[in-house]
PDB file of C-alpha atoms in Angstrom:
ATOM      1  CA  MET A   1       8.397  -4.946  -7.331  1.00  0.00           C
ATOM      2  CA  ARG A   2       8.143  -2.630  -9.721  1.00  0.00           C
ATOM      3  CA  LYS A   3       4.261  -1.837 -11.573  1.00  0.00           C
ATOM      4  CA  PRO A   4       4.469  -2.469 -14.763  1.00  0.00           C
ATOM      5  CA  GLN A   5       3.949   0.669 -17.142  1.00  0.00           C
ATOM      6  CA  GLN A   6       0.709   1.040 -18.342  1.00  0.00           C
ATOM      7  CA  THR A   7      -0.475   3.245 -21.118  1.00  0.00           C
ATOM      8  CA  PHE A   8      -3.758   4.687 -21.415  1.00  0.00           C
ATOM      9  CA  ASP A   9      -4.851   4.953 -25.093  1.00  0.00           C
ATOM     10  CA  LEU A  10      -8.705   6.279 -24.520  1.00  0.00           C
ATOM     11  CA  GLU A  11      -9.454   9.447 -26.589  1.00  0.00           C
ATOM     12  CA  PHE A  12     -10.254  12.380 -24.784  1.00  0.00           C
ATOM     13  CA  PRO A  13     -13.672  13.932 -26.006  1.00  0.00           C
ATOM     14  CA  ASP A  14     -14.117  17.727 -27.089  1.00  0.00           C
ATOM     15  CA  ASP A  15     -16.058  18.116 -23.397  1.00  0.00           C
ATOM     16  CA  TYR A  16     -14.036  19.961 -21.757  1.00  0.00           C
ATOM     17  CA  LYS A  17     -15.051  18.337 -17.702  1.00  0.00           C
ATOM     18  CA  LEU A  18     -14.764  14.855 -19.067  1.00  0.00           C
ATOM     19  CA  ALA A  19     -11.564  15.885 -20.664  1.00  0.00           C
ATOM     20  CA  SER A  20     -10.641  16.973 -17.183  1.00  0.00           C
ATOM     21  CA  VAL A  21     -12.034  13.659 -15.484  1.00  0.00           C
ATOM     22  CA  LEU A  22      -9.648  11.543 -17.361  1.00  0.00           C
ATOM     23  CA  GLU A  23      -6.708  13.186 -17.486  1.00  0.00           C
ATOM     24  CA  ARG A  24      -6.472  13.032 -13.644  1.00  0.00           C
ATOM     25  CA  ASP A  25      -7.490   9.294 -14.332  1.00  0.00           C
ATOM     26  CA  ARG A  26      -5.161   9.129 -16.925  1.00  0.00           C
ATOM     27  CA  ALA A  27      -2.340   9.992 -14.337  1.00  0.00           C
ATOM     28  CA  ASP A  28      -3.553   8.359 -11.788  1.00  0.00           C
ATOM     29  CA  PHE A  29      -3.109   4.759 -14.075  1.00  0.00           C
ATOM     30  CA  GLU A  30      -0.159   5.540 -15.702  1.00  0.00           C
ATOM     31  CA  SER A  31       1.958   6.148 -12.212  1.00  0.00           C
ATOM     32  CA  THR A  32       4.382   3.896 -10.781  1.00  0.00           C
ATOM     33  CA  ASN A  33       5.106   6.086  -7.574  1.00  0.00           C
ATOM     34  CA  ILE A  34       3.591   7.235  -4.470  1.00  0.00           C
ATOM     35  CA  TRP A  35       2.793   4.434  -1.662  1.00  0.00           C
ATOM     36  CA  PHE A  36       2.036   3.625   1.548  1.00  0.00           C
ATOM     37  CA  TYR A  37       3.239  -0.859   1.764  1.00  0.00           C
ATOM     38  CA  VAL A  38       3.510  -3.590   4.198  1.00  0.00           C
ATOM     39  CA  GLY A  39       6.725  -5.100   4.740  1.00  0.00           C
ATOM     40  CA  ALA A  40       7.308  -8.816   5.980  1.00  0.00           C
ATOM     41  CA  ASP A  41       9.968 -11.263   6.875  1.00  0.00           C
ATOM     42  CA  TYR A  42      10.573 -15.001   5.142  1.00  0.00           C
ATOM     43  CA  ARG A  43      11.347 -16.303   8.778  1.00  0.00           C
ATOM     44  CA  ASP A  44       8.760 -14.968  11.041  1.00  0.00           C
ATOM     45  CA  SER A  45       5.620 -15.049  10.025  1.00  0.00           C
ATOM     46  CA  ARG A  46       4.560 -12.238  13.033  1.00  0.00           C
ATOM     47  CA  PHE A  47       7.084  -9.512  12.062  1.00  0.00           C
ATOM     48  CA  ALA A  48       5.593  -6.642   9.029  1.00  0.00           C
ATOM     49  CA  LYS A  49       6.627  -3.432   8.340  1.00  0.00           C
ATOM     50  CA  VAL A  50       4.739  -0.358   7.629  1.00  0.00           C
ATOM     51  CA  GLY A  51       6.109   2.210   5.290  1.00  0.00           C
ATOM     52  CA  ILE A  52       5.821   5.064   2.101  1.00  0.00           C
ATOM     53  CA  THR A  53       8.106   5.773  -0.462  1.00  0.00           C
ATOM     54  CA  MET A  54       7.807   9.243  -3.134  1.00  0.00           C
ATOM     55  CA  GLY A  55       9.678   6.626  -5.844  1.00  0.00           C
ATOM     56  CA  ASP A  56       8.400   2.925  -7.185  1.00  0.00           C
ATOM     57  CA  LEU A  57       7.999   0.106  -5.050  1.00  0.00           C
ATOM     58  CA  ARG A  58      12.150  -1.373  -5.650  1.00  0.00           C
ATOM     59  CA  SER A  59      14.103   1.047  -3.157  1.00  0.00           C
ATOM     60  CA  ARG A  60      11.579  -0.288  -0.493  1.00  0.00           C
ATOM     61  CA  SER A  61      11.229  -4.731  -1.167  1.00  0.00           C
ATOM     62  CA  TYR A  62      14.422  -5.145   0.517  1.00  0.00           C
ATOM     63  CA  SER A  63      16.894  -4.648   3.572  1.00  0.00           C
ATOM     64  CA  THR A  64      20.735  -5.441   3.257  1.00  0.00           C
ATOM     65  CA  SER A  65      20.477  -6.050   7.520  1.00  0.00           C
ATOM     66  CA  ASN A  66      17.879  -8.461   6.813  1.00  0.00           C
ATOM     67  CA  PRO A  67      17.833 -10.875   3.319  1.00  0.00           C
ATOM     68  CA  ASP A  68      14.245 -12.471   5.098  1.00  0.00           C
ATOM     69  CA  TYR A  69      12.779  -9.103   4.809  1.00  0.00           C
ATOM     70  CA  TYR A  70      10.837  -8.298   1.956  1.00  0.00           C
ATOM     71  CA  LEU A  71       7.639  -5.982   0.511  1.00  0.00           C
ATOM     72  CA  PHE A  72       4.199  -7.647   0.586  1.00  0.00           C
ATOM     73  CA  CYS A  73       2.620  -5.223  -0.893  1.00  0.00           C
ATOM     74  CA  GLY A  74       2.227  -1.931  -1.678  1.00  0.00           C
ATOM     75  CA  PHE A  75      -1.140   0.039  -1.920  1.00  0.00           C
ATOM     76  CA  GLN A  76      -1.096   2.967  -4.697  1.00  0.00           C
ATOM     77  CA  CYS A  77      -2.047   6.618  -4.085  1.00  0.00           C
ATOM     78  CA  LYS A  78      -3.427   9.055  -5.975  1.00  0.00           C
ATOM     79  CA  HIS A  79      -0.740  11.019  -9.054  1.00  0.00           C
ATOM     80  CA  ASP A  80      -1.149  13.887  -6.910  1.00  0.00           C
ATOM     81  CA  THR A  81      -0.755  13.003  -3.270  1.00  0.00           C
ATOM     82  CA  THR A  82       1.875  14.858  -1.518  1.00  0.00           C
ATOM     83  CA  ARG A  83       5.202  13.949   0.015  1.00  0.00           C
ATOM     84  CA  ALA A  84       2.885  16.000   3.192  1.00  0.00           C
ATOM     85  CA  ASP A  85       0.360  13.974   2.156  1.00  0.00           C
ATOM     86  CA  LEU A  86       2.003  10.857   2.226  1.00  0.00           C
ATOM     87  CA  LYS A  87       3.994  11.222   5.907  1.00  0.00           C
ATOM     88  CA  ASN A  88       0.831  12.566   7.360  1.00  0.00           C
ATOM     89  CA  ILE A  89      -0.445   8.723   6.149  1.00  0.00           C
ATOM     90  CA  GLU A  90       2.323   7.628   7.908  1.00  0.00           C
ATOM     91  CA  ARG A  91       1.908   9.202  10.726  1.00  0.00           C
ATOM     92  CA  ASP A  92      -1.717   8.630  11.765  1.00  0.00           C
ATOM     93  CA  VAL A  93      -1.698   5.043  10.468  1.00  0.00           C
ATOM     94  CA  LEU A  94       1.229   4.419  13.079  1.00  0.00           C
ATOM     95  CA  SER A  95      -0.649   6.512  15.669  1.00  0.00           C
ATOM     96  CA  TYR A  96      -3.894   3.786  15.377  1.00  0.00           C
ATOM     97  CA  LEU A  97      -1.622   0.906  14.528  1.00  0.00           C
ATOM     98  CA  ASP A  98       0.032   1.728  18.215  1.00  0.00           C
ATOM     99  CA  GLU A  99      -2.991   1.290  19.857  1.00  0.00           C
ATOM    100  CA  TYR A 100      -4.069  -2.241  19.004  1.00  0.00           C
ATOM    101  CA  TYR A 101      -0.351  -3.604  18.129  1.00  0.00           C
ATOM    102  CA  PRO A 102       2.011  -2.471  21.313  1.00  0.00           C
ATOM    103  CA  ASN A 103       4.961  -4.362  20.523  1.00  0.00           C
ATOM    104  CA  ARG A 104       6.605  -1.875  18.130  1.00  0.00           C
ATOM    105  CA  ALA A 105      10.115  -2.212  17.669  1.00  0.00           C
ATOM    106  CA  PRO A 106      12.691   1.241  18.718  1.00  0.00           C
ATOM    107  CA  HIS A 107      15.895   1.552  17.366  1.00  0.00           C
ATOM    108  CA  ARG A 108      18.464   0.361  19.237  1.00  0.00           C
ATOM    109  CA  GLU A 109      21.062   3.237  19.326  1.00  0.00           C
ATOM    110  CA  SER A 110      18.063   6.567  19.384  1.00  0.00           C
ATOM    111  CA  ARG A 111      15.917   4.982  20.793  1.00  0.00           C
ATOM    112  CA  ARG A 112      12.589   6.579  18.995  1.00  0.00           C
ATOM    113  CA  LEU A 113      10.440   3.709  17.644  1.00  0.00           C
ATOM    114  CA  SER A 114      11.237   2.505  13.799  1.00  0.00           C
ATOM    115  CA  GLU A 115       7.765   1.297  11.690  1.00  0.00           C
ATOM    116  CA  CYS A 116       8.080  -2.277  13.124  1.00  0.00           C
ATOM    117  CA  PHE A 117       6.353  -4.243  14.475  1.00  0.00           C
ATOM    118  CA  TYR A 118       6.639  -8.393  16.739  1.00  0.00           C
ATOM    119  CA  ASP A 119       4.820  -9.991  18.332  1.00  0.00           C
ATOM    120  CA  ILE A 120       1.931  -9.631  15.196  1.00  0.00           C
ATOM    121  CA  ASN A 121      -1.162 -11.268  13.426  1.00  0.00           C
ATOM    122  CA  PHE A 122       0.432 -10.587  10.196  1.00  0.00           C
ATOM    123  CA  GLU A 123      -2.688 -11.203   8.528  1.00  0.00           C
ATOM    124  CA  ALA A 124      -4.777  -9.079  10.996  1.00  0.00           C
ATOM    125  CA  PHE A 125      -2.530  -6.504  10.759  1.00  0.00           C
ATOM    126  CA  PHE A 126      -2.265  -6.686   7.372  1.00  0.00           C
ATOM    127  CA  VAL A 127      -6.643  -6.353   6.918  1.00  0.00           C
ATOM    128  CA  ASP A 128      -6.214  -3.583   9.543  1.00  0.00           C
ATOM    129  CA  VAL A 129      -4.004  -1.077   7.639  1.00  0.00           C
ATOM    130  CA  HIS A 130      -5.924  -1.890   4.674  1.00  0.00           C
ATOM    131  CA  GLN A 131      -9.032  -1.127   6.228  1.00  0.00           C
ATOM    132  CA  TYR A 132      -7.395   1.923   8.298  1.00  0.00           C
ATOM    133  CA  LEU A 133      -6.013   3.724   4.940  1.00  0.00           C
ATOM    134  CA  HIS A 134      -9.430   3.084   3.892  1.00  0.00           C
ATOM    135  CA  ASP A 135     -11.330   4.331   5.921  1.00  0.00           C
ATOM    136  CA  LYS A 136      -9.597   7.790   7.019  1.00  0.00           C
ATOM    137  CA  HIS A 137      -7.313   8.339   3.617  1.00  0.00           C
ATOM    138  CA  TYR A 138      -9.465   7.222   0.839  1.00  0.00           C
ATOM    139  CA  LYS A 139      -9.037  10.249  -0.887  1.00  0.00           C
ATOM    140  CA  HIS A 140      -5.681   9.602  -1.466  1.00  0.00           C
ATOM    141  CA  PHE A 141      -5.598   6.574  -3.229  1.00  0.00           C
ATOM    142  CA  GLN A 142      -6.847   4.385  -6.210  1.00  0.00           C
ATOM    143  CA  ILE A 143      -9.016   1.950  -6.504  1.00  0.00           C
ATOM    144  CA  MET A 144      -9.420  -1.702  -7.681  1.00  0.00           C
ATOM    145  CA  GLY A 145     -12.045  -3.420  -8.570  1.00  0.00           C
ATOM    146  CA  PHE A 146     -12.978  -6.944  -8.815  1.00  0.00           C
ATOM    147  CA  PRO A 147     -14.089  -8.840 -12.022  1.00  0.00           C
ATOM    148  CA  ASP A 148     -17.459  -9.131  -9.867  1.00  0.00           C
ATOM    149  CA  GLY A 149     -18.093  -5.603 -10.385  1.00  0.00           C
ATOM    150  CA  GLU A 150     -19.304  -5.387  -7.243  1.00  0.00           C
ATOM    151  CA  SER A 151     -16.646  -5.318  -4.637  1.00  0.00           C
ATOM    152  CA  TYR A 152     -13.117  -3.320  -5.327  1.00  0.00           C
ATOM    153  CA  ALA A 153     -10.011  -2.243  -2.501  1.00  0.00           C
ATOM    154  CA  LEU A 154      -7.310   0.026  -2.410  1.00  0.00           C
ATOM    155  CA  SER A 155      -5.341  -0.076  -5.545  1.00  0.00           C
ATOM    156  CA  TRP A 156      -2.769  -3.284  -4.554  1.00  0.00           C
ATOM    157  CA  LEU A 157       0.332  -4.502  -5.935  1.00  0.00           C
ATOM    158  CA  PHE A 158       1.709  -7.574  -4.611  1.00  0.00           C
ATOM    159  CA  ASN A 159       5.133  -8.943  -4.302  1.00  0.00           C
ATOM    160  CA  SER A 160       5.444 -11.393  -7.711  1.00  0.00           C
ATOM    161  CA  CYS A 161       7.441 -14.227  -5.168  1.00  0.00           C
ATOM    162  CA  LEU A 162       3.954 -14.380  -3.790  1.00  0.00           C
ATOM    163  CA  PRO A 163       2.538 -17.917  -4.680  1.00  0.00           C
ATOM    164  CA  SER A 164      -1.101 -17.356  -6.131  1.00  0.00           C
ATOM    165  CA  SER A 165      -3.156 -18.921  -3.245  1.00  0.00           C
ATOM    166  CA  VAL A 166      -2.011 -15.750  -1.565  1.00  0.00           C
ATOM    167  CA  VAL A 167      -2.292 -13.128  -3.104  1.00  0.00           C
ATOM    168  CA  THR A 168      -6.190 -14.350  -3.721  1.00  0.00           C
ATOM    169  CA  HIS A 169      -5.839 -15.246  -0.048  1.00  0.00           C
ATOM    170  CA  PHE A 170      -5.115 -11.469   1.036  1.00  0.00           C
ATOM    171  CA  ARG A 171      -6.437  -9.943  -1.698  1.00  0.00           C
ATOM    172  CA  ASN A 172     -10.045 -11.348  -0.475  1.00  0.00           C
ATOM    173  CA  ALA A 173      -9.700 -10.462   2.786  1.00  0.00           C
ATOM    174  CA  ILE A 174      -9.263  -6.408   2.065  1.00  0.00           C
ATOM    175  CA  ARG A 175     -11.969  -6.640  -0.488  1.00  0.00           C
ATOM    176  CA  GLN A 176     -14.908  -3.694  -0.086  1.00  0.00           C
ATOM    177  CA  PHE A 177     -18.613  -4.431  -0.848  1.00  0.00           C
ATOM    178  CA  SER A 178     -20.468  -1.074  -2.594  1.00  0.00           C
TER     179      SER A 178
END
């Protein structure tokens, strides 16, 4: 799963303030890196995994130990989000999720908690993750508008293997209104 490379081809005006804003927007628009993602399991609809990557999403879209695991959706951060920012976001989200989803699995050997949650309602979990990121970490995420011009969500990239009806359903579930 990889965001296609996009080119920002607007002319930059002579106004240095406006040019600065457009330069920042171009860097965000053209970026294919820095993501917070939610993974799922094809056979277990009550499983979810959350994670982060400073690279593109391809490295997180499969698991050699679980062929049914796939990356469900990634939310793209702004281009200037640092590794420390991303780790803090992940830690904060996991702490929040632990309050509402108590079945986070520990690693077998170390007993440290993993990023995997079992026995959850996947849709509610996904919506809660998006809402928490939106409410608590908005400044680090890119925003994507809906065609109606009145609603938006954190910039998303759903797995291309998902049926369009599923993507539409989950996009509408995370929709925010101005």
